mmCIF file of C-alpha atoms and ligand atoms in Angstrom:
data_model
loop_
_atom_site.group_PDB
_atom_site.id
_atom_site.type_symbol
_atom_site.label_atom_id
_atom_site.label_comp_id
_atom_site.label_asym_id
_atom_site.label_seq_id
_atom_site.Cartn_x
_atom_site.Cartn_y
_atom_site.Cartn_z
ATOM 1 C CA UNK A 1 -23.845 -11.835 4.885
ATOM 2 C CA UNK A 2 -22.253 -15.188 4.747
ATOM 3 C CA UNK A 3 -22.284 -17.122 8.152
ATOM 4 C CA UNK A 4 -19.801 -18.525 9.864
ATOM 5 C CA UNK A 5 -20.576 -21.787 8.457
ATOM 6 C CA UNK A 6 -19.764 -20.636 4.438
ATOM 7 C CA UNK A 7 -16.291 -20.316 4.635
ATOM 8 C CA UNK A 8 -14.757 -23.024 5.431
ATOM 9 C CA UNK A 9 -13.869 -24.393 2.790
ATOM 10 C CA UNK A 10 -11.070 -26.011 1.382
ATOM 11 C CA UNK A 11 -7.701 -24.817 -0.460
ATOM 12 C CA UNK A 12 -7.900 -22.561 -3.171
ATOM 13 C CA UNK A 13 -11.707 -21.429 -2.693
ATOM 14 C CA UNK A 14 -11.920 -17.473 -3.261
ATOM 15 C CA UNK A 15 -14.783 -15.478 -0.444
ATOM 16 C CA UNK A 16 -17.642 -13.168 -2.211
ATOM 17 C CA UNK A 17 -19.185 -13.373 0.697
ATOM 18 C CA UNK A 18 -17.752 -12.054 4.137
ATOM 19 C CA UNK A 19 -19.079 -12.605 7.723
ATOM 20 C CA UNK A 20 -18.351 -10.185 10.933
ATOM 21 C CA UNK A 21 -18.223 -10.900 14.424
ATOM 22 C CA UNK A 22 -18.068 -8.723 17.176
ATOM 23 C CA UNK A 23 -17.057 -12.053 19.874
ATOM 24 C CA UNK A 24 -14.103 -12.708 19.643
ATOM 25 C CA UNK A 25 -13.944 -16.035 21.168
ATOM 26 C CA UNK A 26 -16.767 -16.150 18.617
ATOM 27 C CA UNK A 27 -14.111 -15.247 15.647
ATOM 28 C CA UNK A 28 -11.855 -17.461 17.329
ATOM 29 C CA UNK A 29 -14.627 -21.059 16.506
ATOM 30 C CA UNK A 30 -14.768 -20.031 13.345
ATOM 31 C CA UNK A 31 -10.778 -20.534 13.082
ATOM 32 C CA UNK A 32 -10.111 -23.057 14.612
ATOM 33 C CA UNK A 33 -12.527 -24.878 12.851
ATOM 34 C CA UNK A 34 -10.322 -23.600 10.242
ATOM 35 C CA UNK A 35 -7.449 -24.455 10.497
ATOM 36 C CA UNK A 36 -8.604 -27.882 11.367
ATOM 37 C CA UNK A 37 -9.054 -27.919 7.964
ATOM 38 C CA UNK A 38 -4.894 -27.252 7.362
ATOM 39 C CA UNK A 39 -6.294 -23.573 5.507
ATOM 40 C CA UNK A 40 -3.280 -20.817 6.192
ATOM 41 C CA UNK A 41 -5.089 -18.616 8.359
ATOM 42 C CA UNK A 42 -3.413 -14.190 8.132
ATOM 43 C CA UNK A 43 -4.574 -11.523 10.225
ATOM 44 C CA UNK A 44 -4.500 -7.522 9.762
ATOM 45 C CA UNK A 45 -4.923 -5.626 12.377
ATOM 46 C CA UNK A 46 -6.688 -2.217 12.029
ATOM 47 C CA UNK A 47 -8.076 0.352 13.887
ATOM 48 C CA UNK A 48 -10.908 0.628 11.271
ATOM 49 C CA UNK A 49 -11.533 3.731 9.156
ATOM 50 C CA UNK A 50 -9.047 2.129 5.956
ATOM 51 C CA UNK A 51 -7.455 3.795 2.505
ATOM 52 C CA UNK A 52 -5.525 2.498 0.358
ATOM 53 C CA UNK A 53 -2.169 1.517 3.185
ATOM 54 C CA UNK A 54 -4.742 -0.720 4.600
ATOM 55 C CA UNK A 55 -6.061 -2.275 1.278
ATOM 56 C CA UNK A 56 -2.688 -2.870 0.456
ATOM 57 C CA UNK A 57 -1.893 -5.086 3.541
ATOM 58 C CA UNK A 58 -5.187 -7.047 1.758
ATOM 59 C CA UNK A 59 -3.576 -7.245 -0.989
ATOM 60 C CA UNK A 60 -0.585 -8.988 0.117
ATOM 61 C CA UNK A 61 -2.609 -10.937 2.502
ATOM 62 C CA UNK A 62 -4.965 -11.797 -0.535
ATOM 63 C CA UNK A 63 -1.999 -13.215 -2.514
ATOM 64 C CA UNK A 64 -0.477 -15.918 0.099
ATOM 65 C CA UNK A 65 -1.851 -19.290 -1.385
ATOM 66 C CA UNK A 66 -5.999 -20.162 -0.456
ATOM 67 C CA UNK A 67 -5.467 -18.322 2.813
ATOM 68 C CA UNK A 68 -7.996 -17.483 4.653
ATOM 69 C CA UNK A 69 -7.347 -13.304 5.771
ATOM 70 C CA UNK A 70 -9.179 -11.723 8.642
ATOM 71 C CA UNK A 71 -9.051 -8.136 9.083
ATOM 72 C CA UNK A 72 -9.886 -6.834 12.629
ATOM 73 C CA UNK A 73 -11.435 -3.734 12.955
ATOM 74 C CA UNK A 74 -10.591 -2.217 16.853
ATOM 75 C CA UNK A 75 -10.079 1.396 17.783
ATOM 76 C CA UNK A 76 -8.051 0.350 21.366
ATOM 77 C CA UNK A 77 -8.361 2.774 24.453
ATOM 78 C CA UNK A 78 -5.581 1.428 26.131
ATOM 79 C CA UNK A 79 -3.208 2.377 23.459
ATOM 80 C CA UNK A 80 -5.027 6.124 23.852
ATOM 81 C CA UNK A 81 -3.393 8.850 26.010
ATOM 82 C CA UNK A 82 -5.420 10.712 27.876
ATOM 83 C CA UNK A 83 -6.027 14.469 26.119
ATOM 84 C CA UNK A 84 -5.405 12.144 22.587
ATOM 85 C CA UNK A 85 -8.126 12.285 19.672
ATOM 86 C CA UNK A 86 -9.498 8.747 21.098
ATOM 87 C CA UNK A 87 -12.790 10.241 21.395
ATOM 88 C CA UNK A 88 -13.005 11.851 17.939
ATOM 89 C CA UNK A 89 -11.337 8.936 16.563
ATOM 90 C CA UNK A 90 -12.647 9.190 12.323
ATOM 91 C CA UNK A 91 -15.282 6.064 12.310
ATOM 92 C CA UNK A 92 -16.322 4.391 9.273
ATOM 93 C CA UNK A 93 -17.448 0.682 10.046
ATOM 94 C CA UNK A 94 -20.101 0.186 7.157
ATOM 95 C CA UNK A 95 -17.567 1.144 4.313
ATOM 96 C CA UNK A 96 -14.977 -0.279 5.610
ATOM 97 C CA UNK A 97 -15.852 -3.908 5.768
ATOM 98 C CA UNK A 98 -17.716 -3.131 2.763
ATOM 99 C CA UNK A 99 -14.140 -1.866 1.183
ATOM 100 C CA UNK A 100 -13.302 -5.367 2.533
ATOM 101 C CA UNK A 101 -15.407 -7.487 0.930
ATOM 102 C CA UNK A 102 -14.737 -5.959 -1.807
ATOM 103 C CA UNK A 103 -10.911 -7.374 -1.233
ATOM 104 C CA UNK A 104 -11.967 -10.475 -0.602
ATOM 105 C CA UNK A 105 -11.831 -10.353 3.201
ATOM 106 C CA UNK A 106 -13.635 -13.415 4.227
ATOM 107 C CA UNK A 107 -13.881 -12.913 8.596
ATOM 108 C CA UNK A 108 -13.602 -9.346 9.887
ATOM 109 C CA UNK A 109 -13.623 -9.145 13.751
ATOM 110 C CA UNK A 110 -14.592 -6.360 14.992
ATOM 111 C CA UNK A 111 -15.456 -5.921 18.835
ATOM 112 C CA UNK A 112 -16.542 -3.588 20.894
ATOM 113 C CA UNK A 113 -14.100 -2.193 23.884
ATOM 114 C CA UNK A 114 -16.701 -4.204 26.104
ATOM 115 C CA UNK A 115 -15.880 -7.180 24.385
ATOM 116 C CA UNK A 116 -12.204 -7.180 24.369
ATOM 117 C CA UNK A 117 -11.296 -6.055 27.651
ATOM 118 C CA UNK A 118 -12.729 -7.697 30.919
ATOM 119 C CA UNK A 119 -13.990 -4.879 34.147
ATOM 120 C CA UNK A 120 -10.630 -6.686 35.751
ATOM 121 C CA UNK A 121 -8.885 -6.534 32.612
ATOM 122 C CA UNK A 122 -4.805 -5.819 34.561
ATOM 123 C CA UNK A 123 -2.279 -8.553 32.288
ATOM 124 C CA UNK A 124 -1.245 -6.696 29.498
ATOM 125 C CA UNK A 125 2.603 -6.265 27.935
ATOM 126 C CA UNK A 126 5.395 -3.888 28.490
ATOM 127 C CA UNK A 127 7.749 -2.465 25.014
ATOM 128 C CA UNK A 128 10.560 -2.557 27.030
ATOM 129 C CA UNK A 129 12.937 0.725 26.369
ATOM 130 C CA UNK A 130 12.144 0.868 23.315
ATOM 131 C CA UNK A 131 8.961 1.799 24.256
ATOM 132 C CA UNK A 132 9.843 4.844 26.127
ATOM 133 C CA UNK A 133 11.845 5.870 22.915
ATOM 134 C CA UNK A 134 10.275 8.388 20.376
ATOM 135 C CA UNK A 135 6.642 7.630 19.383
ATOM 136 C CA UNK A 136 6.740 6.025 22.541
ATOM 137 C CA UNK A 137 9.017 9.470 24.999
ATOM 138 C CA UNK A 138 6.056 11.681 23.313
ATOM 139 C CA UNK A 139 2.847 8.364 23.403
ATOM 140 C CA UNK A 140 3.744 6.768 27.139
ATOM 141 C CA UNK A 141 1.961 3.154 27.980
ATOM 142 C CA UNK A 142 0.678 3.539 24.401
ATOM 143 C CA UNK A 143 2.733 0.992 22.994
ATOM 144 C CA UNK A 144 2.608 -1.424 26.231
ATOM 145 C CA UNK A 145 -1.766 -1.060 24.908
ATOM 146 C CA UNK A 146 -0.781 -1.609 21.256
ATOM 147 C CA UNK A 147 1.075 -4.998 22.255
ATOM 148 C CA UNK A 148 -1.402 -6.075 23.930
ATOM 149 C CA UNK A 149 -3.760 -6.192 21.938
ATOM 150 C CA UNK A 150 -1.753 -7.048 19.424
ATOM 151 C CA UNK A 151 -1.357 -9.894 21.186
ATOM 152 C CA UNK A 152 -4.289 -10.397 22.220
ATOM 153 C CA UNK A 153 -6.540 -10.322 18.551
ATOM 154 C CA UNK A 154 -2.892 -13.351 17.812
ATOM 155 C CA UNK A 155 -4.163 -14.826 21.178
ATOM 156 C CA UNK A 156 -7.995 -15.290 19.208
ATOM 157 C CA UNK A 157 -7.460 -15.039 16.054
ATOM 158 C CA UNK A 158 -4.492 -17.608 15.669
ATOM 159 C CA UNK A 159 -3.210 -16.717 12.400
ATOM 160 C CA UNK A 160 0.304 -18.245 11.210
ATOM 161 C CA UNK A 161 1.185 -14.633 9.314
ATOM 162 C CA UNK A 162 0.408 -10.814 10.530
ATOM 163 C CA UNK A 163 0.567 -7.770 8.436
ATOM 164 C CA UNK A 164 1.955 -5.055 9.549
ATOM 165 C CA UNK A 165 2.092 -0.835 7.225
ATOM 166 C CA UNK A 166 5.761 -0.098 7.777
ATOM 167 C CA UNK A 167 4.237 3.539 8.542
ATOM 168 C CA UNK A 168 3.682 2.565 12.311
ATOM 169 C CA UNK A 169 7.988 0.977 12.169
ATOM 170 C CA UNK A 170 8.429 1.820 15.603
ATOM 171 C CA UNK A 171 5.526 -0.615 15.457
ATOM 172 C CA UNK A 172 6.300 -2.858 13.371
ATOM 173 C CA UNK A 173 10.015 -3.612 14.977
ATOM 174 C CA UNK A 174 8.284 -4.338 18.237
ATOM 175 C CA UNK A 175 5.595 -6.177 16.576
ATOM 176 C CA UNK A 176 8.192 -8.353 15.972
ATOM 177 C CA UNK A 177 10.459 -8.432 18.317
ATOM 178 C CA UNK A 178 7.344 -9.381 21.388
ATOM 179 C CA UNK A 179 6.730 -11.882 18.391
ATOM 180 C CA UNK A 180 10.443 -13.488 18.799
ATOM 181 C CA UNK A 181 10.812 -12.391 23.133
ATOM 182 C CA UNK A 182 7.302 -14.391 23.296
ATOM 183 C CA UNK A 183 7.589 -17.793 21.334
ATOM 184 C CA UNK A 184 4.927 -16.932 19.140
ATOM 185 C CA UNK A 185 4.378 -18.794 16.234
ATOM 186 C CA UNK A 186 3.352 -16.593 14.053
ATOM 187 C CA UNK A 187 4.592 -14.607 11.529
ATOM 188 C CA UNK A 188 5.495 -11.067 11.154
ATOM 189 C CA UNK A 189 5.424 -9.135 8.073
ATOM 190 C CA UNK A 190 5.808 -5.918 6.918
ATOM 191 C CA UNK A 191 4.166 -3.607 3.943
ATOM 192 C CA UNK A 192 6.633 -0.757 2.543
ATOM 193 C CA UNK A 193 4.431 2.626 2.531
ATOM 194 C CA UNK A 194 1.007 3.668 0.671
ATOM 195 C CA UNK A 195 1.455 7.367 -0.318
ATOM 196 C CA UNK A 196 -0.669 9.495 -1.872
ATOM 197 C CA UNK A 197 0.918 10.864 -5.196
ATOM 198 C CA UNK A 198 1.876 13.987 -3.914
ATOM 199 C CA UNK A 199 4.144 12.075 -1.055
ATOM 200 C CA UNK A 200 1.408 12.371 2.357
ATOM 201 C CA UNK A 201 2.152 9.024 3.907
ATOM 202 C CA UNK A 202 -2.020 8.271 3.621
ATOM 203 C CA UNK A 203 -3.454 7.599 7.747
ATOM 204 C CA UNK A 204 -6.441 7.712 9.124
ATOM 205 C CA UNK A 205 -5.996 10.964 10.488
ATOM 206 C CA UNK A 206 -5.165 12.550 7.147
ATOM 207 C CA UNK A 207 -8.883 13.521 7.578
ATOM 208 C CA UNK A 208 -8.044 16.165 9.965
ATOM 209 C CA UNK A 209 -5.556 17.761 8.334
ATOM 210 C CA UNK A 210 -7.214 21.570 6.935
ATOM 211 C CA UNK A 211 -5.908 22.390 3.626
ATOM 212 C CA UNK A 212 -3.451 24.602 4.213
ATOM 213 C CA UNK A 213 -2.176 21.659 6.909
ATOM 214 C CA UNK A 214 -2.431 19.248 4.248
ATOM 215 C CA UNK A 215 -0.159 21.160 2.322
ATOM 216 C CA UNK A 216 1.940 21.965 5.063
ATOM 217 C CA UNK A 217 2.045 18.091 5.783
ATOM 218 C CA UNK A 218 3.716 17.311 2.201
ATOM 219 C CA UNK A 219 7.113 18.859 3.869
ATOM 220 C CA UNK A 220 7.556 15.071 6.471
ATOM 221 C CA UNK A 221 7.704 12.695 3.545
ATOM 222 C CA UNK A 222 10.040 15.697 1.374
ATOM 223 C CA UNK A 223 11.834 15.894 4.569
ATOM 224 C CA UNK A 224 12.277 12.220 4.208
ATOM 225 C CA UNK A 225 13.344 12.255 0.517
ATOM 226 C CA UNK A 226 15.768 14.867 0.958
ATOM 227 C CA UNK A 227 17.584 12.326 3.694
ATOM 228 C CA UNK A 228 17.368 9.650 1.614
ATOM 229 C CA UNK A 229 18.706 11.260 -0.894
ATOM 230 C CA UNK A 230 22.171 11.922 1.139
ATOM 231 C CA UNK A 231 23.162 8.901 2.552
ATOM 232 C CA UNK A 232 25.877 8.431 0.469
ATOM 233 C CA UNK A 233 26.739 11.230 2.195
ATOM 234 C CA UNK A 234 27.165 9.493 5.896
ATOM 235 C CA UNK A 235 24.585 10.512 8.911
ATOM 236 C CA UNK A 236 24.473 13.754 9.140
ATOM 237 C CA UNK A 237 24.429 14.611 5.542
ATOM 238 C CA UNK A 238 21.046 12.600 5.900
ATOM 239 C CA UNK A 239 19.284 14.186 9.246
ATOM 240 C CA UNK A 240 20.448 18.520 7.794
ATOM 241 C CA UNK A 241 18.823 17.531 4.931
ATOM 242 C CA UNK A 242 16.021 16.528 6.058
ATOM 243 C CA UNK A 243 15.618 19.412 9.104
ATOM 244 C CA UNK A 244 16.038 21.412 5.950
ATOM 245 C CA UNK A 245 13.137 20.782 4.350
ATOM 246 C CA UNK A 246 11.295 20.427 8.088
ATOM 247 C CA UNK A 247 12.504 23.808 9.042
ATOM 248 C CA UNK A 248 11.022 25.624 5.872
ATOM 249 C CA UNK A 249 7.400 24.076 6.627
ATOM 250 C CA UNK A 250 6.445 27.009 9.865
ATOM 251 C CA UNK A 251 2.965 24.751 10.452
ATOM 252 C CA UNK A 252 5.422 21.946 11.347
ATOM 253 C CA UNK A 253 5.906 21.258 14.867
ATOM 254 C CA UNK A 254 9.381 18.538 15.068
ATOM 255 C CA UNK A 255 7.874 15.977 18.221
ATOM 256 C CA UNK A 256 11.346 13.978 17.103
ATOM 257 C CA UNK A 257 13.224 13.354 13.755
ATOM 258 C CA UNK A 258 15.698 10.795 14.010
ATOM 259 C CA UNK A 259 18.194 8.161 12.350
ATOM 260 C CA UNK A 260 18.456 4.572 13.728
ATOM 261 C CA UNK A 261 19.342 0.732 12.374
ATOM 262 C CA UNK A 262 16.444 -0.458 11.057
ATOM 263 C CA UNK A 263 15.914 -1.983 13.928
ATOM 264 C CA UNK A 264 15.988 1.432 15.343
ATOM 265 C CA UNK A 265 19.595 0.796 17.557
ATOM 266 C CA UNK A 266 22.189 3.360 17.510
ATOM 267 C CA UNK A 267 22.914 4.574 14.080
ATOM 268 C CA UNK A 268 25.024 2.896 12.597
ATOM 269 C CA UNK A 269 28.129 3.870 10.098
ATOM 270 C CA UNK A 270 26.810 2.236 6.737
ATOM 271 C CA UNK A 271 24.667 0.142 5.055
ATOM 272 C CA UNK A 272 20.645 0.300 6.000
ATOM 273 C CA UNK A 273 19.877 2.996 7.838
ATOM 274 C CA UNK A 274 16.277 4.354 8.567
ATOM 275 C CA UNK A 275 14.615 7.315 9.103
ATOM 276 C CA UNK A 276 12.069 8.253 11.131
ATOM 277 C CA UNK A 277 9.953 11.875 12.633
ATOM 278 C CA UNK A 278 6.932 12.789 13.529
ATOM 279 C CA UNK A 279 5.549 16.543 14.128
ATOM 280 C CA UNK A 280 2.659 17.590 14.733
ATOM 281 C CA UNK A 281 0.638 19.998 11.945
ATOM 282 C CA UNK A 282 -1.722 21.419 13.693
ATOM 283 C CA UNK A 283 -3.865 19.399 16.360
ATOM 284 C CA UNK A 284 -2.775 16.348 14.689
ATOM 285 C CA UNK A 285 -0.108 14.103 14.845
ATOM 286 C CA UNK A 286 1.955 12.421 11.749
ATOM 287 C CA UNK A 287 4.997 10.440 11.107
ATOM 288 C CA UNK A 288 6.479 8.960 8.386
ATOM 289 C CA UNK A 289 9.890 6.895 7.473
ATOM 290 C CA UNK A 290 11.553 5.729 4.574
ATOM 291 C CA UNK A 291 15.045 3.367 3.938
ATOM 292 C CA UNK A 292 18.339 5.125 3.914
ATOM 293 C CA UNK A 293 20.597 4.049 2.349
ATOM 294 C CA UNK A 294 24.210 5.531 3.796
ATOM 295 C CA UNK A 295 26.859 4.517 2.343
ATOM 296 C CA UNK A 296 29.068 1.995 1.573
HETATM 297 P P1 AMP B 1 -4.295 1.462 11.369
HETATM 298 O O1 AMP B 1 -5.759 1.594 11.568
HETATM 299 O O2 AMP B 1 -4.171 3.213 11.425
HETATM 300 O O3 AMP B 1 -4.185 1.715 12.797
HETATM 301 O O4 AMP B 1 -2.978 0.277 10.940
HETATM 302 C C1 AMP B 1 -3.387 -0.625 10.618
HETATM 303 C C2 AMP B 1 -2.616 -0.865 9.916
HETATM 304 O O5 AMP B 1 -2.421 -0.646 8.693
HETATM 305 C C3 AMP B 1 -1.449 -1.223 9.871
HETATM 306 O O6 AMP B 1 -0.039 -1.683 10.653
HETATM 307 C C4 AMP B 1 -0.073 0.501 9.732
HETATM 308 O O7 AMP B 1 0.988 -0.030 10.007
HETATM 309 C C5 AMP B 1 -0.906 0.181 8.311
HETATM 310 N N1 AMP B 1 -0.741 1.447 7.689
HETATM 311 C C6 AMP B 1 -2.010 2.191 8.399
HETATM 312 N N2 AMP B 1 -1.442 3.743 7.239
HETATM 313 C C7 AMP B 1 -1.040 2.710 6.535
HETATM 314 C C8 AMP B 1 0.087 3.175 4.830
HETATM 315 N N3 AMP B 1 0.229 5.143 4.389
HETATM 316 N N4 AMP B 1 1.000 2.828 4.097
HETATM 317 C C9 AMP B 1 1.199 1.459 5.280
HETATM 318 N N5 AMP B 1 0.515 0.596 5.915
HETATM 319 C C10 AMP B 1 -0.660 1.716 6.919
#
């Protein structure tokens, strides 16, 4: 493994080595030095258990000319509620680092909770009313915790660009709003959902699913596809089409199925909209969403 100094090469440098930092202050020192050389910095925040969806974000980062790519791997306790899967959340640190290395990532930040949160940590962000809707209605405080850690990661790395998956669409919308409302000097960019060949959106939580549950979970992506297909017929038709697919799957317990505008405001009469679903399959909470083109 390289030392932190090795990554400070000039523009156009292609990394073959990677450095893992546990302590945020050490990583911040490295990114500060890199910034001084003029290299752009791109951040990909993750909770680890990396899969092709995460790798797509990393590949999008690597396309930025001459950029240093920083991947954070941190299972953020602040965004898990009581009774959620914090303790059993899948962890595969060694193979995550190998994948990052193969993808040309130069810096990994992998702190422990104690490195991120002082014992008397008190200050955090409030996601506002959108943070209480959709995912937020079932997961109180989730988006406050998520925004707090993303703001901290951006504060540590101070990236020019940070990438987030459309898979967690509400998260992406809220992070964009945070960057706007708090005047962050970091551009936020979304990356389309990566799916398996049969449509299932990749998620670290998919490992929880039994074969039968995985089969049922295909109902989510099928419902999104059916809803998108019905777009020209209008909002009611979209929801009806998606609902009928979901109702055919007894193992899928829908939490919400909603059609919103692309900023998650009320659904428009025409133009682009976003169809979003959350459901439990067994004990596993799954999300999916799709762009819907409503009648012009
Ligand atoms: P997570 O590790 O689940 O917190 O995800 C880290 C980042 O990867 C987030 O921005 C997610 O939206 C993104 N991501 C997770 N799964 C996918 C996927 N299937 N396609 C695209 N992005 C994803």
